[in-house]
Amino acid sequence: MSADPFDSALDLLRRLNPKHTAEHLNNLITLAPDLTEDLLSSVDQPLAVRRCKQTGRDYLLCDYNRDGDSYRSPWSNQFDPPLDEGGVGGVGAGGSNEGAGEGAVPGERVRKMEIKANEAFDVYRELYYEGGVSSAYFWNLDDGFAGVVLLKKSSPQGGNSQGVWDSIHVFEASERGRTSNYRLTSTVILSLATKGATLGELDLSGNMTRQVDTDLPVESDESHIANIGRLVEDMELKMRNLLQEVYFGKAKDVVGDLRSVGSLSEGQRERETQREIIGSMRR
Amino acid sequence: MSSAKAIVSSFVEGAPPGELADVIADIKTLTLSTPSLVKELGPALEKYSEEQFITAKLPGGSQLVVVSAHSSLGDGRYYDVESSSSFAFDHATQKASAVQSYVLEGAQADLVKSTLKALSPYVKEHYPSAAYGVYSIEDDSRIAIVIVANKYSPSNFWNGRWRSLYIFDPSSGALEGSAKVDVHYYEDGNVRLLTKKLVAVSVSSGTGAGIIKEISAGEKKYQEELNRSFTSLSEGAFKGLRRQLPVTRQKIEWDKVASYRLGQDIGGGSSRR
């Protein structure tokens, strides 16, 4: 049995209603303040949106573009609210840091890739989400770089059904000459709700996480972006299919296992008749 | 900020079907420094049993009995009409014990029995594995009908529960209640289906058979609508959030993604939300 408080906290978050993860997280932190940092950095929550003051474009907030109470826009590279020059918590441009939540500003080369990634995933967002918001944040690692690709889309207000999709793709790229090793951890948080006179209320919410680890050839920094793009695209396709299966297949099947719309004894009789017919044909 | 006791109680309240023991084990690990907290969970556990209609087998018996506020005799004891017995229930271990004979009397005893007689075949026809009960409540002024079906498959990372509760008022013929579904799927994730359908109909005959006929028709209609809603959510809200493939039905050519930008701008598609 696991007796590690961190594992138990994660286990609880895997069991309690995923619609209210933020509330559970706050409760866990109140109960076990020692776990605050570990929990905040390992539990994914729906992404908040902010408008970049310099460019007027929306971007997504997460621990990886946060410094204290400020967030860095991927479009302008500026923090909002601006960081106090004397009290910058993070490592300056060009420095190597693995920092989330401490103002990780990528070095010049990695920032160039970050700009390209934001452009590329903006295209990706439009083609797959036809709306929504995307952001990519990169930071330097000793043997390469890392980043997070974020996508969020909410269904339009009004109507009987509501939905919110949040994608969080965190990757590490370790550069090994002509190839690079990519380790990608992807979480999709999908929340759906609908109601009606006959239906009453229905909420179908949750999150799923998958990982992939692969080596790919690299010719240039552009091919890094292409590699990451393909990895994220393939992962999202896989996860979308998985979500479809779990949300609309598995959940519905379990309801059918709990209660049968048709009569169970008739179903039983039909199966027996079928067996007899098959049996008589074999004779 | 909530008190530690309120927090752990809320964790108990939120335990998915069949996972209460796991939740309690997690709470124990998280409160090692204050072991007294777990001992204070009594009221939360009792509330969980009564609201979730936890079932148990009577010692030596095979039929399931239901724990609910409607079948409570006080002092941790509950009764079951079909087996004419009462029992003590341990909310932490979910075990029944100390069975005694219990014969329901009073103004609604006949209606309770006739409703139970009609309920039993209905449940067997539509619930592969369910427990049920009918009880006289509110000083014999009304009866409560409870159905609960559980299916646990922790090795496949899913559990589910269907709960129905109906209150019938013989003086007005009003039948009110709800059906609720709770499904949890947790393989490399955490997905939860929670539904609630309120019911308010009138049973003119006022008989046990009439009550169950209404319940049967209502639950059938509800489940059919529930099944349809999975399809409409999948085809509607879900599809609207993210396409399976772009309109071109082709994956992105990442080496040329910069030129997409250009084409998109020409198409006027550089939309922001």
Coordinates of C-alpha atoms in Angstrom, one line a residue:
Chain A
M1 CA 0.0 0.0 0.0
S2 CA 1.2 3.5 -0.8
A3 CA 1.9 5.5 2.3
D4 CA 3.3 8.5 0.6
P5 CA 1.2 11.6 1.1
F6 CA 1.9 13.0 -2.3
D7 CA 0.8 9.7 -4.0
S8 CA -2.3 9.7 -1.8
A9 CA -3.1 13.3 -2.8
L10 CA -2.8 12.4 -6.5
D11 CA -4.9 9.2 -6.0
L12 CA -7.6 11.3 -4.4
L13 CA -7.5 13.8 -7.3
R14 CA -7.9 10.8 -9.6
R15 CA -11.1 9.8 -7.8
L16 CA -12.9 13.0 -6.8
N17 CA -15.1 14.8 -9.3
P18 CA -12.7 16.1 -12.0
K19 CA -15.1 19.0 -12.6
H20 CA -13.9 20.5 -9.3
T21 CA -10.2 19.8 -9.3
A22 CA -9.2 23.3 -8.3
E23 CA -11.4 23.1 -5.2
H24 CA -9.9 19.7 -4.3
L25 CA -6.4 21.0 -4.9
N26 CA -7.0 23.9 -2.5
N27 CA -8.4 21.6 0.1
L28 CA -5.4 19.2 -0.2
I29 CA -3.0 22.1 0.2
T30 CA -4.8 23.3 3.3
L31 CA -4.6 19.8 4.7
A32 CA -1.0 19.1 3.7
P33 CA 0.8 22.5 3.1
D34 CA 4.1 20.6 2.5
L35 CA 2.7 19.3 -0.8
T36 CA 1.8 22.7 -2.2
E37 CA 4.7 23.0 -4.7
D38 CA 4.6 19.4 -5.8
L39 CA 0.9 19.4 -6.3
L40 CA 0.7 22.8 -8.1
S41 CA 3.4 21.7 -10.6
S42 CA 2.0 18.3 -11.3
V43 CA -1.8 18.8 -11.4
D44 CA -3.3 20.2 -14.6
Q45 CA -6.2 22.6 -14.3
P46 CA -8.3 24.4 -16.9
L47 CA -6.4 27.3 -18.5
A48 CA -7.1 30.9 -18.0
V49 CA -7.1 33.4 -20.9
R50 CA -5.6 36.9 -20.8
R51 CA -5.3 39.6 -23.5
C52 CA -1.8 40.8 -24.4
K53 CA -1.6 44.5 -23.8
Q54 CA 1.1 45.0 -26.5
T55 CA -0.5 43.0 -29.3
G56 CA -4.2 42.7 -28.3
R57 CA -4.0 38.9 -28.8
D58 CA -5.2 36.4 -26.3
Y59 CA -2.8 34.0 -24.6
L60 CA -3.1 31.2 -22.0
L61 CA -1.8 31.2 -18.5
C62 CA 0.1 28.4 -16.8
D63 CA 2.9 27.8 -14.4
Y64 CA 5.4 27.9 -17.2
N65 CA 4.8 31.6 -18.2
R66 CA 4.3 32.8 -14.6
D67 CA 6.6 34.8 -12.4
G68 CA 4.9 35.5 -9.1
D69 CA 1.7 37.2 -10.1
S70 CA 2.8 38.1 -13.6
Y71 CA 2.4 36.2 -16.8
R72 CA 4.5 36.4 -20.0
S73 CA 2.7 36.9 -23.3
P74 CA 4.1 34.7 -26.0
W75 CA 3.2 37.3 -28.6
S76 CA 5.1 40.3 -27.0
N77 CA 7.4 38.4 -24.7
Q78 CA 6.4 40.9 -22.0
F79 CA 5.2 40.2 -18.5
D80 CA 1.9 41.5 -17.3
P81 CA 1.9 43.2 -14.9
P82 CA 5.5 44.2 -15.7
L83 CA 8.2 42.6 -13.5
D84 CA 9.9 44.8 -11.0
E85 CA 13.4 45.2 -12.5
G86 CA 15.1 44.8 -9.2
G87 CA 13.2 41.8 -8.2
V88 CA 13.2 39.5 -11.2
G89 CA 12.9 36.0 -9.7
G90 CA 13.9 34.1 -12.8
V91 CA 17.0 33.6 -14.7
G92 CA 17.7 36.2 -17.4
A93 CA 17.8 35.7 -21.1
G94 CA 20.5 33.3 -22.2
G95 CA 20.6 31.6 -18.8
S96 CA 19.7 28.0 -18.4
N97 CA 16.8 27.3 -16.1
E98 CA 14.2 24.7 -15.7
G99 CA 11.9 27.1 -14.1
A100 CA 8.2 27.1 -14.1
G101 CA 6.6 29.8 -12.0
E102 CA 9.8 31.8 -11.7
G103 CA 9.8 33.8 -14.8
A104 CA 11.5 31.4 -17.1
V105 CA 12.6 33.5 -20.1
P106 CA 14.1 31.5 -22.9
G107 CA 17.5 32.3 -24.3
E108 CA 17.7 34.0 -27.7
R109 CA 17.8 30.8 -29.8
V110 CA 15.0 29.2 -27.8
R111 CA 12.9 32.3 -27.9
K112 CA 13.2 32.3 -31.7
M113 CA 11.9 28.8 -31.7
E114 CA 9.2 29.8 -29.3
I115 CA 8.0 32.5 -31.7
K116 CA 8.0 30.0 -34.6
A117 CA 6.1 27.5 -32.5
N118 CA 3.4 30.1 -31.6
E119 CA 3.0 30.9 -35.2
A120 CA 2.8 27.2 -36.2
F121 CA 0.3 26.3 -33.4
D122 CA -1.8 29.3 -34.2
V123 CA -2.3 27.7 -37.7
Y124 CA -2.9 24.3 -36.0
R125 CA -5.5 25.9 -33.7
E126 CA -7.4 27.5 -36.6
L127 CA -7.4 24.3 -38.6
Y128 CA -8.5 21.9 -35.8
Y129 CA -10.3 24.1 -33.4
E130 CA -11.7 26.8 -35.7
G131 CA -11.5 29.3 -32.9
G132 CA -10.1 29.1 -29.3
V133 CA -6.7 30.3 -28.1
S134 CA -3.2 28.7 -28.4
S135 CA 0.1 29.5 -26.7
A136 CA 3.5 27.9 -26.6
Y137 CA 6.2 28.6 -24.0
F138 CA 9.7 27.3 -24.3
W139 CA 12.6 27.3 -21.8
N140 CA 16.3 26.3 -21.9
L141 CA 17.6 22.9 -20.6
D142 CA 21.2 21.9 -20.1
D143 CA 21.1 19.5 -23.1
G144 CA 18.4 21.1 -25.1
F145 CA 15.1 22.8 -24.4
A146 CA 11.6 22.2 -23.1
G147 CA 8.3 23.7 -23.7
V148 CA 4.6 23.6 -23.3
V149 CA 1.9 23.8 -26.0
L150 CA -1.5 25.0 -24.8
L151 CA -4.8 25.0 -26.6
K152 CA -8.2 26.0 -25.3
K153 CA -11.6 26.1 -26.8
S154 CA -15.0 26.8 -25.3
S155 CA -18.3 26.1 -27.0
P156 CA -20.4 29.2 -27.6
Q157 CA -22.6 30.4 -24.7
G158 CA -26.3 29.7 -25.0
G159 CA -27.9 26.5 -26.1
N160 CA -28.5 23.4 -24.0
S161 CA -25.0 22.0 -24.2
Q162 CA -21.8 23.5 -23.0
G163 CA -18.2 22.3 -23.6
V164 CA -14.7 23.3 -22.8
W165 CA -11.5 21.6 -24.1
D166 CA -8.1 22.3 -22.6
S167 CA -4.9 20.7 -24.1
I168 CA -1.7 20.8 -22.1
H169 CA 1.4 19.3 -23.9
V170 CA 4.6 19.5 -22.0
F171 CA 7.8 18.3 -23.8
E172 CA 11.5 18.0 -23.2
A173 CA 13.8 17.9 -26.2
S174 CA 17.3 16.5 -25.6
E175 CA 19.6 17.3 -28.5
R176 CA 22.0 14.5 -29.5
G177 CA 23.7 15.7 -32.7
R178 CA 21.5 14.9 -35.7
T179 CA 18.7 13.4 -33.6
S180 CA 16.7 14.7 -30.7
N181 CA 14.9 12.8 -28.1
Y182 CA 11.4 14.1 -27.3
R183 CA 9.5 13.2 -24.2
L184 CA 5.9 14.4 -24.4
T185 CA 3.3 14.3 -21.6
S186 CA -0.1 15.4 -22.8
T187 CA -3.3 16.1 -20.8
V188 CA -6.7 16.9 -22.2
I189 CA -9.3 18.3 -19.8
L190 CA -12.7 18.0 -21.4
S191 CA -15.9 19.2 -19.7
L192 CA -19.3 18.7 -21.2
A193 CA -22.7 19.5 -19.8
T194 CA -26.2 19.4 -21.1
K195 CA -29.8 19.6 -19.8
G196 CA -33.3 19.3 -21.0
A197 CA -36.9 18.7 -19.9
T198 CA -36.8 14.9 -20.4
L199 CA -33.1 14.5 -19.7
G200 CA -32.7 16.6 -16.6
E201 CA -29.1 17.5 -16.0
L202 CA -26.0 15.7 -17.3
D203 CA -22.4 16.5 -16.6
L204 CA -19.6 14.5 -18.3
S205 CA -16.2 15.9 -17.3
G206 CA -12.7 14.7 -16.8
N207 CA -9.1 14.6 -17.9
M208 CA -6.8 12.0 -19.5
T209 CA -3.1 12.0 -19.6
R210 CA -0.8 10.1 -22.1
Q211 CA 2.9 10.0 -22.7
V212 CA 5.2 9.4 -25.6
D213 CA 9.0 9.1 -25.9
T214 CA 10.6 9.2 -29.3
D215 CA 13.8 10.0 -31.2
L216 CA 13.6 12.0 -34.4
P217 CA 16.1 13.4 -36.9
V218 CA 16.8 17.1 -36.6
E219 CA 18.4 19.2 -39.3
S220 CA 17.6 22.7 -38.1
D221 CA 15.6 24.6 -35.5
E222 CA 12.7 24.6 -38.0
S223 CA 12.7 20.8 -37.9
H224 CA 12.4 20.9 -34.2
I225 CA 9.1 22.8 -34.6
A226 CA 7.9 20.4 -37.3
N227 CA 8.8 17.4 -35.0
I228 CA 7.0 18.9 -32.0
G229 CA 4.1 19.8 -34.3
R230 CA 3.7 16.2 -35.5
L231 CA 4.1 14.8 -32.1
V232 CA 1.4 17.1 -30.7
E233 CA -0.9 16.5 -33.7
D234 CA -0.6 12.7 -33.5
M235 CA -1.1 12.8 -29.7
E236 CA -4.2 14.9 -30.0
L237 CA -5.7 12.7 -32.6
K238 CA -5.1 9.7 -30.4
M239 CA -6.5 11.4 -27.4
R240 CA -9.5 12.7 -29.2
N241 CA -10.4 9.2 -30.2
L242 CA -9.8 7.9 -26.7
L243 CA -12.0 10.6 -25.2
Q244 CA -14.7 9.8 -27.7
E245 CA -14.5 6.2 -26.7
V246 CA -14.5 6.8 -23.0
Y247 CA -17.0 9.7 -22.8
F248 CA -19.6 8.4 -25.3
G249 CA -18.8 4.7 -25.5
K250 CA -17.6 3.5 -22.1
A251 CA -19.9 5.8 -20.0
K252 CA -22.9 4.8 -22.0
D253 CA -22.0 1.1 -21.8
V254 CA -21.7 1.3 -18.0
V255 CA -25.2 2.9 -17.8
G256 CA -26.4 0.0 -19.9
D257 CA -24.8 -2.4 -17.5
L258 CA -26.5 -0.8 -14.5
R259 CA -30.0 -0.7 -16.1
S260 CA -31.4 -2.4 -19.2
V261 CA -33.9 -0.5 -21.3
G262 CA -35.3 -3.8 -22.6
S263 CA -36.6 -6.6 -20.5
L264 CA -33.8 -8.8 -19.2
S265 CA -35.8 -12.1 -19.3
E266 CA -36.8 -11.4 -22.9
G267 CA -33.2 -10.7 -23.8
Q268 CA -32.3 -14.0 -22.1
R269 CA -35.0 -15.9 -24.1
E270 CA -33.8 -14.4 -27.3
R271 CA -30.2 -15.5 -26.7
E272 CA -31.4 -19.0 -25.9
T273 CA -33.5 -19.2 -29.0
Q274 CA -30.5 -18.0 -31.1
R275 CA -28.3 -20.6 -29.5
E276 CA -30.9 -23.3 -30.4
I277 CA -31.1 -22.1 -34.0
I278 CA -27.3 -22.1 -34.3
G279 CA -27.2 -25.5 -32.7
S280 CA -29.8 -27.0 -35.0
M281 CA -28.0 -25.6 -38.1
R282 CA -24.8 -27.4 -37.0
R283 CA -26.6 -30.7 -36.8
Chain B
M1 CA -10.6 28.4 4.6
S2 CA -12.3 25.2 5.5
S3 CA -11.5 23.3 8.6
A4 CA -9.6 20.0 8.2
K5 CA -12.6 18.1 9.4
A6 CA -14.8 19.8 6.8
I7 CA -12.2 19.0 4.1
V8 CA -11.9 15.3 4.8
S9 CA -15.7 15.0 5.2
S10 CA -16.0 16.6 1.7
F11 CA -13.6 14.0 0.3
V12 CA -15.8 11.2 1.8
E13 CA -18.9 12.8 0.3
G14 CA -17.3 12.9 -3.1
A15 CA -16.1 9.3 -3.1
P16 CA -17.1 7.6 -6.4
P17 CA -19.2 4.4 -6.4
G18 CA -17.3 1.5 -4.8
E19 CA -14.3 3.7 -4.0
L20 CA -15.0 4.8 -0.5
A21 CA -12.3 2.5 1.0
D22 CA -9.7 4.0 -1.4
V23 CA -10.7 7.5 -0.4
I24 CA -10.5 6.7 3.3
A25 CA -7.1 5.1 2.8
D26 CA -5.9 8.3 1.1
I27 CA -7.3 10.5 3.9
K28 CA -5.5 8.3 6.5
T29 CA -2.1 8.8 4.7
L30 CA -2.7 12.5 4.3
T31 CA -3.6 13.0 8.0
L32 CA -1.0 10.8 9.6
S33 CA 0.0 13.7 11.9
T34 CA -3.5 14.2 13.1
P35 CA -5.0 10.6 13.4
S36 CA -7.9 12.0 15.3
L37 CA -9.4 13.4 12.1
V38 CA -10.2 10.0 10.7
K39 CA -12.1 9.2 13.9
E40 CA -14.2 12.2 13.3
L41 CA -15.5 11.0 10.0
G42 CA -18.5 9.2 11.5
P43 CA -21.2 11.6 10.5
A44 CA -19.7 12.0 7.0
L45 CA -19.7 8.2 6.6
E46 CA -23.2 7.9 7.8
K47 CA -24.4 10.6 5.4
Y48 CA -22.5 8.8 2.6
S49 CA -24.2 5.5 3.3
E50 CA -27.7 7.0 3.5
E51 CA -27.4 9.3 0.5
Q52 CA -25.6 6.7 -1.8
F53 CA -28.0 3.9 -0.7
I54 CA -25.2 1.6 0.3
T55 CA -26.2 -2.0 0.2
A56 CA -25.2 -5.0 2.3
K57 CA -25.9 -8.6 2.7
L58 CA -27.5 -9.7 6.0
P59 CA -25.4 -12.3 7.8
G60 CA -26.3 -15.7 6.5
G61 CA -28.5 -14.2 3.8
S62 CA -28.0 -13.7 0.1
Q63 CA -30.3 -10.8 -0.7
L64 CA -29.1 -7.2 -0.5
V65 CA -30.6 -4.7 1.8
V66 CA -30.4 -0.9 1.4
V67 CA -29.2 1.7 3.8
S68 CA -31.0 5.0 3.5
A69 CA -32.4 7.8 5.7
H70 CA -35.9 6.4 4.9
S71 CA -35.2 3.0 6.4
S72 CA -33.4 4.3 9.5
L73 CA -34.6 3.3 12.9
G74 CA -32.0 5.5 14.6
D75 CA -29.0 4.3 16.6
G76 CA -27.3 3.0 13.5
R77 CA -30.1 0.5 12.8
Y78 CA -32.1 0.1 9.6
Y79 CA -35.0 -2.1 8.5
D80 CA -35.9 -4.1 5.4
V81 CA -39.5 -5.0 4.7
E82 CA -39.0 -7.9 2.3
S83 CA -36.8 -9.9 4.8
S84 CA -38.9 -8.6 7.8
S85 CA -35.7 -7.7 9.6
S86 CA -33.8 -4.9 11.1
F87 CA -30.0 -4.7 11.3
A88 CA -27.1 -2.7 12.6
F89 CA -24.9 -1.0 10.0
D90 CA -21.2 -0.1 10.3
H91 CA -20.7 2.9 7.9
A92 CA -17.0 2.5 7.8
T93 CA -16.8 -1.2 6.9
Q94 CA -20.3 -1.2 5.2
K95 CA -21.2 -4.4 7.0
A96 CA -24.6 -5.4 8.5
S97 CA -24.9 -7.3 11.7
A98 CA -27.1 -7.9 14.8
V99 CA -30.2 -8.9 12.7
Q100 CA -33.5 -8.8 14.5
S101 CA -37.0 -9.6 13.4
Y102 CA -38.9 -6.5 12.3
V103 CA -42.5 -6.4 11.2
L104 CA -43.7 -3.3 9.6
E105 CA -47.0 -2.1 11.0
G106 CA -49.1 1.1 10.7
A107 CA -51.3 2.9 8.2
Q108 CA -49.1 2.3 5.1
A109 CA -48.0 -1.3 5.8
D110 CA -50.3 -2.7 3.2
L111 CA -49.3 -0.1 0.5
V112 CA -45.7 -0.7 1.3
K113 CA -46.1 -4.5 0.8
S114 CA -48.2 -4.2 -2.4
T115 CA -45.6 -1.7 -3.8
L116 CA -42.8 -4.0 -2.9
K117 CA -44.6 -6.9 -4.6
A118 CA -44.8 -4.9 -7.9
L119 CA -41.3 -3.4 -7.5
S120 CA -39.5 -6.8 -7.2
P121 CA -40.3 -8.2 -10.7
Y122 CA -39.7 -4.7 -12.3
V123 CA -36.3 -4.5 -10.8
K124 CA -35.4 -8.0 -11.9
E125 CA -36.5 -7.2 -15.4
H126 CA -34.4 -4.1 -15.8
Y127 CA -31.5 -4.2 -13.3
P128 CA -29.1 -7.0 -13.7
S129 CA -27.8 -6.4 -10.1
A130 CA -29.8 -4.1 -7.9
A131 CA -31.2 -3.7 -4.4
Y132 CA -34.5 -2.1 -3.5
G133 CA -36.8 -1.3 -0.7
V134 CA -40.1 0.4 0.2
Y135 CA -40.5 2.2 3.5
S136 CA -43.1 4.0 5.4
I137 CA -42.0 7.5 6.2
E138 CA -43.0 10.8 7.9
D139 CA -45.3 9.2 10.5
D140 CA -46.9 6.8 8.1
S141 CA -48.0 9.7 5.8
R142 CA -46.0 8.7 2.8
I143 CA -43.9 5.8 1.4
A144 CA -40.4 5.9 0.0
I145 CA -39.3 3.7 -2.8
V146 CA -35.5 3.1 -3.3
I147 CA -33.7 1.3 -6.2
V148 CA -29.9 1.2 -6.3
A149 CA -27.8 -0.7 -8.9
N150 CA -24.0 -0.9 -8.6
K151 CA -21.5 -2.3 -11.0
Y152 CA -17.8 -2.2 -9.9
S153 CA -14.9 -3.1 -12.2
P154 CA -11.9 -1.6 -10.5
S155 CA -9.5 -3.9 -12.4
N156 CA -10.8 -2.2 -15.5
F157 CA -10.7 1.2 -13.8
W158 CA -14.5 1.9 -13.8
N159 CA -17.4 1.9 -11.4
G160 CA -21.0 2.9 -11.7
R161 CA -24.1 3.5 -9.7
W162 CA -27.8 4.1 -10.5
R163 CA -29.9 5.5 -7.8
S164 CA -33.7 6.0 -7.9
L165 CA -35.7 7.5 -5.0
Y166 CA -39.5 8.2 -5.2
I167 CA -41.7 9.5 -2.5
F168 CA -45.5 8.7 -2.9
D169 CA -48.1 10.6 -1.0
P170 CA -51.3 8.5 -0.8
S171 CA -53.4 11.5 0.2
S172 CA -52.7 13.4 -3.0
G173 CA -51.5 10.6 -5.4
A174 CA -48.3 12.6 -6.1
L175 CA -45.2 10.6 -6.9
E176 CA -42.0 12.7 -6.7
G177 CA -38.4 11.8 -6.8
S178 CA -35.3 11.4 -8.9
A179 CA -33.1 9.1 -10.8
K180 CA -29.3 9.7 -10.7
V181 CA -26.4 8.0 -12.5
D182 CA -22.8 8.2 -11.4
V183 CA -20.1 6.6 -13.5
H184 CA -16.4 6.9 -12.8
Y185 CA -13.6 5.9 -15.3
Y186 CA -10.0 6.4 -14.1
E187 CA -7.5 4.6 -16.3
D188 CA -4.7 7.2 -16.8
G189 CA -7.2 9.9 -16.1
N190 CA -10.4 10.8 -14.2
V191 CA -13.7 11.0 -16.1
R192 CA -17.0 11.3 -14.3
L193 CA -20.6 11.1 -15.6
L194 CA -23.1 12.6 -13.2
T195 CA -26.8 12.9 -14.1
K196 CA -29.9 13.9 -12.2
K197 CA -33.5 13.6 -13.5
L198 CA -36.3 14.9 -11.3
V199 CA -39.6 13.2 -11.5
A200 CA -43.1 14.6 -10.5
V201 CA -46.1 12.6 -11.7
S202 CA -49.5 11.7 -10.3
V203 CA -50.6 8.1 -9.8
S204 CA -54.4 8.2 -9.9
S205 CA -55.0 4.5 -8.9
G206 CA -52.9 5.0 -5.8
T207 CA -52.0 1.3 -5.8
G208 CA -48.6 -0.3 -5.5
A209 CA -48.9 -1.7 -9.1
G210 CA -49.9 1.8 -10.4
I211 CA -46.9 3.4 -8.7
I212 CA -44.5 0.9 -10.2
K213 CA -46.1 1.2 -13.6
E214 CA -45.4 5.0 -13.5
I215 CA -41.8 4.4 -12.3
S216 CA -41.2 1.8 -15.0
A217 CA -42.5 4.1 -17.8
G218 CA -40.6 7.1 -16.5
E219 CA -37.3 5.3 -16.1
K220 CA -37.5 3.7 -19.6
K221 CA -38.2 7.1 -21.1
Y222 CA -35.4 8.7 -19.1
Q223 CA -32.8 6.0 -20.1
E224 CA -33.7 6.3 -23.8
E225 CA -33.2 10.1 -23.6
L226 CA -29.9 9.6 -21.7
N227 CA -28.7 7.3 -24.5
R228 CA -29.7 9.8 -27.1
S229 CA -27.9 12.6 -25.2
F230 CA -24.6 10.7 -25.5
T231 CA -25.0 10.7 -29.3
S232 CA -26.0 14.4 -29.4
L233 CA -23.1 15.5 -27.2
S234 CA -20.7 13.5 -29.3
E235 CA -22.1 14.9 -32.6
G236 CA -22.6 18.4 -31.2
A237 CA -20.6 20.0 -28.4
F238 CA -17.7 17.5 -28.7
K239 CA -17.3 17.8 -32.5
G240 CA -17.6 21.6 -32.2
L241 CA -14.7 21.9 -29.8
R242 CA -12.1 20.1 -31.9
R243 CA -12.2 18.6 -35.4
Q244 CA -10.9 15.1 -35.9
L245 CA -9.0 16.4 -39.0
P246 CA -8.9 19.8 -40.7
V247 CA -11.5 20.6 -43.3
T248 CA -9.0 19.4 -45.9
R249 CA -9.2 15.9 -44.3
Q250 CA -5.4 15.9 -44.2
K251 CA -2.9 16.2 -41.4
I252 CA -0.8 19.4 -41.3
E253 CA 2.4 19.5 -43.5
W254 CA 4.6 20.8 -40.7
D255 CA 7.5 21.6 -43.1
K256 CA 5.2 24.0 -44.9
V257 CA 3.3 25.4 -42.0
A258 CA 4.7 28.9 -42.6
S259 CA 2.9 29.0 -45.9
Y260 CA -0.4 27.9 -44.3
R261 CA -0.2 31.2 -42.4
L262 CA -0.1 33.1 -45.6
G263 CA -3.0 31.2 -47.2
Q264 CA -5.0 31.6 -44.0
D265 CA -4.5 35.3 -43.9
I266 CA -5.7 35.6 -47.5
G267 CA -8.7 33.6 -46.5
G268 CA -9.4 36.1 -43.7
G269 CA -9.1 33.3 -41.2
S270 CA -6.6 35.0 -38.8
S271 CA -9.4 35.1 -36.3
R272 CA -8.9 35.4 -32.6
R273 CA -11.6 34.6 -30.2

